[in-house]
XYZ file of N, CA and C in Angstrom:
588
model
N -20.948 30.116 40.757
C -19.805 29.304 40.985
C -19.001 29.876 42.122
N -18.410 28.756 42.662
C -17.765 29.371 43.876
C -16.550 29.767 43.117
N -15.882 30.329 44.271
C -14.111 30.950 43.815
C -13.386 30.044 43.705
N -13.464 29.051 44.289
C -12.686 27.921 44.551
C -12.429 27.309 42.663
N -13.732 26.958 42.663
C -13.597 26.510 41.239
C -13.522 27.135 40.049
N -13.876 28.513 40.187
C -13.317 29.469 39.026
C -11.873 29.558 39.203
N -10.757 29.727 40.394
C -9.606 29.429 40.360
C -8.998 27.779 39.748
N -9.682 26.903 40.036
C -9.349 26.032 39.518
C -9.564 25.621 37.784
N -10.629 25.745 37.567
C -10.513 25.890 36.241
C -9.648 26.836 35.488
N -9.152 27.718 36.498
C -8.222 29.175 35.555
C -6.800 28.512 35.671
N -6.582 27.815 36.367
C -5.133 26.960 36.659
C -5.306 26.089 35.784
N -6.666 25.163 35.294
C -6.449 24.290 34.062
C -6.295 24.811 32.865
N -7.264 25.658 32.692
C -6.680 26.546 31.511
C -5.186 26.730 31.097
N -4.894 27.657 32.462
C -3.760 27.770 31.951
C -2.542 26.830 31.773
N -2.596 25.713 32.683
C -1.931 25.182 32.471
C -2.221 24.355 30.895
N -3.110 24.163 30.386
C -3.403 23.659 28.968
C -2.822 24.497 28.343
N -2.609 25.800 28.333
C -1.904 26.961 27.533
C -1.096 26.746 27.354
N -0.028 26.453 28.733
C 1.070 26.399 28.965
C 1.456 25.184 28.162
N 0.935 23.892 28.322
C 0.957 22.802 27.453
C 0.913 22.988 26.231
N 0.145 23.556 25.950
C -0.088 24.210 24.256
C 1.453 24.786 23.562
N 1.253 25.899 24.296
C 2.467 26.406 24.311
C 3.723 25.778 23.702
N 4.223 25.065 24.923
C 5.079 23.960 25.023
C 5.047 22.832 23.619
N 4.307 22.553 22.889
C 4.063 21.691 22.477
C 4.447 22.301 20.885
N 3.648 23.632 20.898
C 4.274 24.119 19.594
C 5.924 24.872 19.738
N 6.362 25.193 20.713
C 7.561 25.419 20.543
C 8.529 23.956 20.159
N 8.154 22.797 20.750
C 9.010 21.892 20.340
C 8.540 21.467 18.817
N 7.611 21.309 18.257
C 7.400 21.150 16.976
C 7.967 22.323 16.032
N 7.947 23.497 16.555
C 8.783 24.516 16.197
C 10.412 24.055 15.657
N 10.711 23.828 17.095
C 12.302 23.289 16.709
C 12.580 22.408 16.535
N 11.952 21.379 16.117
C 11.566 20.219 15.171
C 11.668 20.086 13.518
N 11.320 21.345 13.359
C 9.888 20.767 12.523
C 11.639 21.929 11.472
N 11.958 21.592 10.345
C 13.488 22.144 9.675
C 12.705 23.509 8.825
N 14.109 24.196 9.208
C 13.953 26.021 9.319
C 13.512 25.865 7.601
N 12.709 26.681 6.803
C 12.476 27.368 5.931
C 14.388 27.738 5.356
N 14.709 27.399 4.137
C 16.010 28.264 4.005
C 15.900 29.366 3.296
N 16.520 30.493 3.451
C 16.198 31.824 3.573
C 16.098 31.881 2.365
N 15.760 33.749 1.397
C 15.506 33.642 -0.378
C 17.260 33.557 -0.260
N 17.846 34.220 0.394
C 19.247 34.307 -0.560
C 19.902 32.951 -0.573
N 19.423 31.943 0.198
C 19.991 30.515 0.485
C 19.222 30.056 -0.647
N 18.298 29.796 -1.061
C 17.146 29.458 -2.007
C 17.852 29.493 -3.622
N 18.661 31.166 -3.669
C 18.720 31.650 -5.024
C 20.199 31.385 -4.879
N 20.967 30.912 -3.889
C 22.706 30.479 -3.851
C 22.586 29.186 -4.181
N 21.214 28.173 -3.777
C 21.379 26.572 -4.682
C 21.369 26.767 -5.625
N 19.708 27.917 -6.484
C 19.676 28.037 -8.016
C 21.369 28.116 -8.347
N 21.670 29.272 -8.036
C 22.585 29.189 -9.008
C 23.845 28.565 -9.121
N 24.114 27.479 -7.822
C 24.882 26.470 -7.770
C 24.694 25.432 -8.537
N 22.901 24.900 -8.812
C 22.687 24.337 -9.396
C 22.788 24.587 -11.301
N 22.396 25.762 -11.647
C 22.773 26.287 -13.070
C 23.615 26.339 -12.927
N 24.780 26.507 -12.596
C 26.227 26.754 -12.802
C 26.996 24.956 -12.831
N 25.929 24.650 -12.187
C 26.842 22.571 -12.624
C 26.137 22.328 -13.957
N 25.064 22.608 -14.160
C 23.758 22.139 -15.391
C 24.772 22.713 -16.651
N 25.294 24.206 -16.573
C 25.969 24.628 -17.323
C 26.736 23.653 -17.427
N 28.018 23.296 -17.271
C 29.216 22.877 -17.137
C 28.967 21.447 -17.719
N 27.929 21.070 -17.030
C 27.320 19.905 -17.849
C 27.226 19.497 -19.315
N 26.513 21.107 -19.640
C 26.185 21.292 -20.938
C 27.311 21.631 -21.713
N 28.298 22.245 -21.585
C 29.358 22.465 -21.867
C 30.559 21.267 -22.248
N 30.060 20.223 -21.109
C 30.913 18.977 -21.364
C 30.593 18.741 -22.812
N 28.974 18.131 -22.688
C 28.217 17.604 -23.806
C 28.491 18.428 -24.811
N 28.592 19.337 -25.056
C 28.937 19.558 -26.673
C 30.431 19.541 -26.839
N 31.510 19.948 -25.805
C 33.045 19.952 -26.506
C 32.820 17.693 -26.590
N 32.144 17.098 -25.979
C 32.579 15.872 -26.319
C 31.710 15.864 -27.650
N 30.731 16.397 -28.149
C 30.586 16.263 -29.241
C 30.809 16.774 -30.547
N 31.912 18.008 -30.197
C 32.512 18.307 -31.209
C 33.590 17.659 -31.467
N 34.466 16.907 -30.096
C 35.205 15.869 -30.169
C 35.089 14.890 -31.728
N 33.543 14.561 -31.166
C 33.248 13.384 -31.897
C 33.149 13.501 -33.526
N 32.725 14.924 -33.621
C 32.053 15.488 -34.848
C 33.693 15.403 -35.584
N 35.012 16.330 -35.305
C 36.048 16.080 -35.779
C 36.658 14.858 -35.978
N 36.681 13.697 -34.678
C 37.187 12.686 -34.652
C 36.219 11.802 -36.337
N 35.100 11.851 -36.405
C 34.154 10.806 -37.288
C 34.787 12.032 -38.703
N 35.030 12.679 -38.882
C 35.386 13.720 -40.221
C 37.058 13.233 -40.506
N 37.764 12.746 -39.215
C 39.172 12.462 -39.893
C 39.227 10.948 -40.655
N 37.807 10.019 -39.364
C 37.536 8.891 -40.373
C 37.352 8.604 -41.217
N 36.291 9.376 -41.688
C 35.873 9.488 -43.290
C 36.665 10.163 -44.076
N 37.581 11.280 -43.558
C 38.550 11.424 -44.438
C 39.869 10.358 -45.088
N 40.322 9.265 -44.122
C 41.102 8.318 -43.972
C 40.024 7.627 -44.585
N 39.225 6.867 -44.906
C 38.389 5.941 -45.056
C 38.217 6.198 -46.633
N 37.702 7.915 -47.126
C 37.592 7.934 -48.831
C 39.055 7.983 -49.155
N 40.335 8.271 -48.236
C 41.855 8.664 -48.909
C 41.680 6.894 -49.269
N 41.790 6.041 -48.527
C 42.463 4.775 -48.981
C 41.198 3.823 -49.312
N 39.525 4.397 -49.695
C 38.902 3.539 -50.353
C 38.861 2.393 -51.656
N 40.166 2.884 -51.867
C 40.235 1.678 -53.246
C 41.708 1.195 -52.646
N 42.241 0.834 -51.676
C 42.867 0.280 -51.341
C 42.787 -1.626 -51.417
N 41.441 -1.913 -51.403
C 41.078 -3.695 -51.237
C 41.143 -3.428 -52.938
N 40.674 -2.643 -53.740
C 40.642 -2.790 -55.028
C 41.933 -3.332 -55.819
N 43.017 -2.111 -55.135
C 44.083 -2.157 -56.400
C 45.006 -3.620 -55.129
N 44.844 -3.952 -53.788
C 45.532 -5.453 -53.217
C 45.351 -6.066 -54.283
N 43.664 -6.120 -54.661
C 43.031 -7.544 -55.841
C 43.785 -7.150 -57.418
N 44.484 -5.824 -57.592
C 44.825 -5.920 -59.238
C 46.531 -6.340 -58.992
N 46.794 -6.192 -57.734
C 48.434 -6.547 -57.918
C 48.745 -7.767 -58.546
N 48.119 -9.003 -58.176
C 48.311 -10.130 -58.778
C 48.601 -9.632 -60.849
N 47.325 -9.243 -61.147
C 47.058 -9.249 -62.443
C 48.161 -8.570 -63.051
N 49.103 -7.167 -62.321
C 50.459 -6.649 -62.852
C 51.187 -7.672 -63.133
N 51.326 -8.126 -61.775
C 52.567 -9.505 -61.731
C 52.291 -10.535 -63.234
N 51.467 -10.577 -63.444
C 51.202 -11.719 -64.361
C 51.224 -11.110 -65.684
N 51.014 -9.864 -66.155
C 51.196 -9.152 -66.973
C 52.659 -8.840 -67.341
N 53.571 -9.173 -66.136
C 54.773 -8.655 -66.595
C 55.693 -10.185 -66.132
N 54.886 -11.163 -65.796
C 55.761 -12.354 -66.100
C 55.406 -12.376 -67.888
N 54.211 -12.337 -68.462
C 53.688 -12.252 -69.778
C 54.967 -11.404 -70.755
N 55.245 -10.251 -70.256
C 56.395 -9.393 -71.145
C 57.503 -10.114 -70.773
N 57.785 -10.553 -69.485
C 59.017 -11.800 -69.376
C 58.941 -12.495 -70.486
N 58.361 -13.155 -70.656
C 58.162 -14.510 -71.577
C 58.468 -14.146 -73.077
N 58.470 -12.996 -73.346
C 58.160 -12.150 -74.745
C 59.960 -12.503 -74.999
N 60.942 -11.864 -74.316
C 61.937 -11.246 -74.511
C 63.043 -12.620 -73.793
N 62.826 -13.833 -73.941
C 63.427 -15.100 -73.696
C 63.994 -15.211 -74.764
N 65.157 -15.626 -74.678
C 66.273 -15.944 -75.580
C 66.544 -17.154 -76.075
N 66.680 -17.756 -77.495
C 66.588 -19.301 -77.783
C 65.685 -19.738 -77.449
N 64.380 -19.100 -77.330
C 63.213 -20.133 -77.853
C 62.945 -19.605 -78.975
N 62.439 -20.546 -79.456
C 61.337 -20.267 -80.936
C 60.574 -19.315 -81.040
N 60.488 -18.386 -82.065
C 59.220 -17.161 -81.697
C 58.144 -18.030 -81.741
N 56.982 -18.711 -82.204
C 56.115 -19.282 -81.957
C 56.242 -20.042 -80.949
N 57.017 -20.620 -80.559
C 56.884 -21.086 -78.972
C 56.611 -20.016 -78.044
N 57.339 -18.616 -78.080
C 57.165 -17.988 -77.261
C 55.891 -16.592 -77.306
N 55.377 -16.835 -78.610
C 54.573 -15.960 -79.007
C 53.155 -16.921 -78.282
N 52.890 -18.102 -78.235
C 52.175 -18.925 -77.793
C 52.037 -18.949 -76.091
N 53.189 -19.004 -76.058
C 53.117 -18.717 -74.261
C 52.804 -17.242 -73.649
N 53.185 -16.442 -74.712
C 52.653 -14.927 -74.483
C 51.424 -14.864 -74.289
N 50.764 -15.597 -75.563
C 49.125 -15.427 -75.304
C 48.465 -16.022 -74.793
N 49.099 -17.295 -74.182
C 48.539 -17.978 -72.808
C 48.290 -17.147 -71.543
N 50.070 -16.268 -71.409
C 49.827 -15.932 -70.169
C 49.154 -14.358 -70.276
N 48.907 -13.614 -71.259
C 47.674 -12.490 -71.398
C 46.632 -13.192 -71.294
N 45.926 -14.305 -71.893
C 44.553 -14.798 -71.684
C 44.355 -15.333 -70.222
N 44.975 -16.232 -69.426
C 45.188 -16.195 -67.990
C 45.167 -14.842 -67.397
N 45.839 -14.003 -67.639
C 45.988 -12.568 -66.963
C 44.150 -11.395 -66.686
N 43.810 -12.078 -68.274
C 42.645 -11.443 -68.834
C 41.408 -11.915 -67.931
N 41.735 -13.321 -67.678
C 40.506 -13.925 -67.147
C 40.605 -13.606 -65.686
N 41.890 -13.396 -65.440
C 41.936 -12.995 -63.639
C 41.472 -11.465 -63.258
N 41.659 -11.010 -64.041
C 41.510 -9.286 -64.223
C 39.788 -9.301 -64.003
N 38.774 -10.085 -65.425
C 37.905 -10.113 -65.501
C 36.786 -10.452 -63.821
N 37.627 -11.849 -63.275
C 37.110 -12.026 -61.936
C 37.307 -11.095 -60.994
N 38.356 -10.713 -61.070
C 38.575 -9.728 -59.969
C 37.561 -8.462 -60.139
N 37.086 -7.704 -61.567
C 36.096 -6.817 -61.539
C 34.780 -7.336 -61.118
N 34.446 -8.877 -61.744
C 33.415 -9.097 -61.198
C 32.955 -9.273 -59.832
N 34.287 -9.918 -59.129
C 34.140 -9.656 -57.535
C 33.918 -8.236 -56.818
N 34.449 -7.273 -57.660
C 33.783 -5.597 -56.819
C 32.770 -5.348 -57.765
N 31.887 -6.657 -58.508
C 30.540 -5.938 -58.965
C 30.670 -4.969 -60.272
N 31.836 -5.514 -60.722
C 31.819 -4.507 -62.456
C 31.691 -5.384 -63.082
N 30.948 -5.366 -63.811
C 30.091 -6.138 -64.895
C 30.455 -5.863 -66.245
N 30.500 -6.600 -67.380
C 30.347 -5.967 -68.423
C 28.818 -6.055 -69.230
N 28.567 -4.699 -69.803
C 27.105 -4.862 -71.145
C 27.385 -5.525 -71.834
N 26.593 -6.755 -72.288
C 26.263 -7.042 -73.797
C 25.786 -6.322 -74.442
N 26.788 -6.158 -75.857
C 26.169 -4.817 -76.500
C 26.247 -5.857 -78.015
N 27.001 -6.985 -78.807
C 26.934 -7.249 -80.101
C 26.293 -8.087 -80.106
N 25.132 -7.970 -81.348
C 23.675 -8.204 -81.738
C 22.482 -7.637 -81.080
N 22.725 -6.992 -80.346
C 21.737 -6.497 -79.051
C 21.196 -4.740 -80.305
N 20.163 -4.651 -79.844
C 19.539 -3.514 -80.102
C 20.422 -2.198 -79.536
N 20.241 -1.242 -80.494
C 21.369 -0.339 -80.064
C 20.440 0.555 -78.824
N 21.308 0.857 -77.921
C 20.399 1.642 -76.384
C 21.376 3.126 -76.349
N 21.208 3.782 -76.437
C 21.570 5.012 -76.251
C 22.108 5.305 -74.604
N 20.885 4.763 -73.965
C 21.488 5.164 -72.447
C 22.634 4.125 -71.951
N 23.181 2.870 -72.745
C 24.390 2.417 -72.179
C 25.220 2.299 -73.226
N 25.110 2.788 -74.795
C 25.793 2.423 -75.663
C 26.226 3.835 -76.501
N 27.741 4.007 -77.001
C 27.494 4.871 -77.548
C 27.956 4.731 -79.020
N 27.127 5.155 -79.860
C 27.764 4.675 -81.293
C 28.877 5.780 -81.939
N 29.758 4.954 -82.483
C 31.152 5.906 -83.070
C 30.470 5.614 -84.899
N 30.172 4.920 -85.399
C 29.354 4.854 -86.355
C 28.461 3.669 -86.731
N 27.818 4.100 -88.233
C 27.102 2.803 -88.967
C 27.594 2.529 -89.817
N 27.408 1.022 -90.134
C 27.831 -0.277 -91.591
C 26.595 -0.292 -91.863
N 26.793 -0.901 -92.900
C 25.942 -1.403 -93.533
C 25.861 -2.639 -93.258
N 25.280 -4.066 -93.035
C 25.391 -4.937 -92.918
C 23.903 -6.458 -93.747
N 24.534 -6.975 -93.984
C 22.903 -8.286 -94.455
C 23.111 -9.109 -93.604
N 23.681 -8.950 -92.497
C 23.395 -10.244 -91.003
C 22.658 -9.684 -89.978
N 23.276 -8.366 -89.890
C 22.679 -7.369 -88.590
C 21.275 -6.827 -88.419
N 20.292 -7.055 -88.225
C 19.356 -5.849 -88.553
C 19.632 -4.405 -88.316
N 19.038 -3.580 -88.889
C 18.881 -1.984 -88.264
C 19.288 -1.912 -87.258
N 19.929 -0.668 -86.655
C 19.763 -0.540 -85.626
C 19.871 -1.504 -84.187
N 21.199 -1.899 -84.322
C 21.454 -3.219 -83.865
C 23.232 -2.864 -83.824
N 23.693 -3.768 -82.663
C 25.140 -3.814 -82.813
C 25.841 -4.278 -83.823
N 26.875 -3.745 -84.458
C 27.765 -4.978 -85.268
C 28.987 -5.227 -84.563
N 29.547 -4.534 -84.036
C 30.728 -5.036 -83.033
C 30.616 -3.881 -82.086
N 31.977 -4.056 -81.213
C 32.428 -3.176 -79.738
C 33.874 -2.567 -80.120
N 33.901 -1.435 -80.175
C 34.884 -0.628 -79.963
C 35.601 -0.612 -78.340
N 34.760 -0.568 -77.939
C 35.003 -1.019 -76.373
C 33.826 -1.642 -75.367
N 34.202 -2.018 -74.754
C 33.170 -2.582 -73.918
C 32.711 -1.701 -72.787
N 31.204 -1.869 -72.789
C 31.021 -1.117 -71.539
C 30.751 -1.812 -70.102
N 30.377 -1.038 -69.339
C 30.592 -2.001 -68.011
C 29.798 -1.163 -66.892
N 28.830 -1.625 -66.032
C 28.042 -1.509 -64.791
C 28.758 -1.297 -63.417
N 28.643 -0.940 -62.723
C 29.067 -1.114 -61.127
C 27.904 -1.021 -60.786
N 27.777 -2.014 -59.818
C 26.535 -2.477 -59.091
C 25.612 -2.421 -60.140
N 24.557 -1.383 -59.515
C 23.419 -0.782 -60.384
C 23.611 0.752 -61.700
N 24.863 1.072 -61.441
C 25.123 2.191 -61.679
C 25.987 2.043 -63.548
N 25.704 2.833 -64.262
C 26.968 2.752 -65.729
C 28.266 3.200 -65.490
N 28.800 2.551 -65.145
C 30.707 3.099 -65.002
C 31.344 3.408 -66.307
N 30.925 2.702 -67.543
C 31.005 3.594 -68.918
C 30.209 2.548 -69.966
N 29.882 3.967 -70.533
C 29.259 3.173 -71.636
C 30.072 2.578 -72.893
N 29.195 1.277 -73.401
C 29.961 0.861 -74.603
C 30.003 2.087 -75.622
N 31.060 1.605 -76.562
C 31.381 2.158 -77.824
C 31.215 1.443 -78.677
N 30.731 1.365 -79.598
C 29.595 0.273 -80.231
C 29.564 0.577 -82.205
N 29.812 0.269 -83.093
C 29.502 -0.116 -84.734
C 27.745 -0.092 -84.738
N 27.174 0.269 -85.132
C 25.396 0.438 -85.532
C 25.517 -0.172 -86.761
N 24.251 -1.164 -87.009
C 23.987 -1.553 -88.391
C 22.914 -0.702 -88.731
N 23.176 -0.063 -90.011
C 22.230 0.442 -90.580
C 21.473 -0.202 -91.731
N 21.225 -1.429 -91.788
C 20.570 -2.668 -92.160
C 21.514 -2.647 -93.576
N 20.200 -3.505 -94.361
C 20.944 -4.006 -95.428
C 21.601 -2.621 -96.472
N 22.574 -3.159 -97.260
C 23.605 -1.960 -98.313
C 22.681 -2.107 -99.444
N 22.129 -0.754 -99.654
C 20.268 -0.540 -100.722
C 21.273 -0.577 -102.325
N 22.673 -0.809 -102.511
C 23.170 -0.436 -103.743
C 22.952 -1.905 -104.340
């Protein structure tokens, strides 16, 4: 090869170098810096330090919540029989127009002994709806087979109507809520027929 063209090819070269060169320095300062470890570990812990704070929100709002729902239910069992005893006010009132009526002057005692027990039997029957509307029920317990788990016996008669082991009357009545025994009857047992 002549000189001529070994110089010339050494000028393309280099100038391709030079191009080269050139080409990675601008992709260089292009191309966005690496951020350093201590820049790296100043996001971490910018970032844990909000994540914290975060976390920190989330539970004081949920201890918020945890106290706030505990004063509800505290307010909520204080005045739970509040709709109960609205529904018995009527039945006072009527109970004590009833003792009104007792202590009227110049009527007849049987006139007024009559209106007494009108307005207790009215009183009785409103009382009765009103339990049945919150679901208190009463047991049938006279003639019914005597049950131990809703009845409780105070004693036995003897009886020739009753069979064994069987109601003869109610000492008191017992009574259900919902599904549940709110008390049991008090109940007379026949102990069948009198063997004398």
């Amino acid at each position: 090869m002549t000189r001529k063209k070994k110089e010339e090819q050494h000028e393309e070269t280099v100038e391709t170098k030079s191009v080269d060169e050139e080409a990675v320095e601008e992709a260089a300062d292009e191309a966005p810096e690496e951020p350093s470890l201590e820049e790296q570990l100043q996001a971490a812990r910018d970032e844990s330090a909000e994540l914290q704070d975060q976390f920190l929100r989330v539970a004081a709002d949920f201890e918020n919540f945890k106290k706030r729902m505990g004063r509800e239910r505290s307010t909520m069992l204080k005045y739970a029989g509040e709709s109960i005893f609205r529904e018995l006010l009527p039945v006072v009132d009527n109970l004590e127009r009833a003792v009104d009526q007792g202590v009227v002057d110049g009527v007849e005692a049987e006139q007024n002994l009559r209106a007494l027990l009108e307005g207790v039997q009215l009183t009785l029957k409103r009382l009765v709806g009103t339990l049945e509307k919150f679901e208190v029920k009463p047991i049938s317990s006279i003639g019914e087979p005597f049950d131990p788990n809703v009845q409780e016996a105070l004693t036995m008669e003897a009886s020739d109507t009753v069979p064994a082991n069987h109601v003869i009357n109610e000492f008191e009545k017992g009574y259900y809520y919902k599904d549940r025994l709110l008390r049991a009857a008090r109940v007379i047992v026949s102990s069948g027929k009198d063997k004398s």
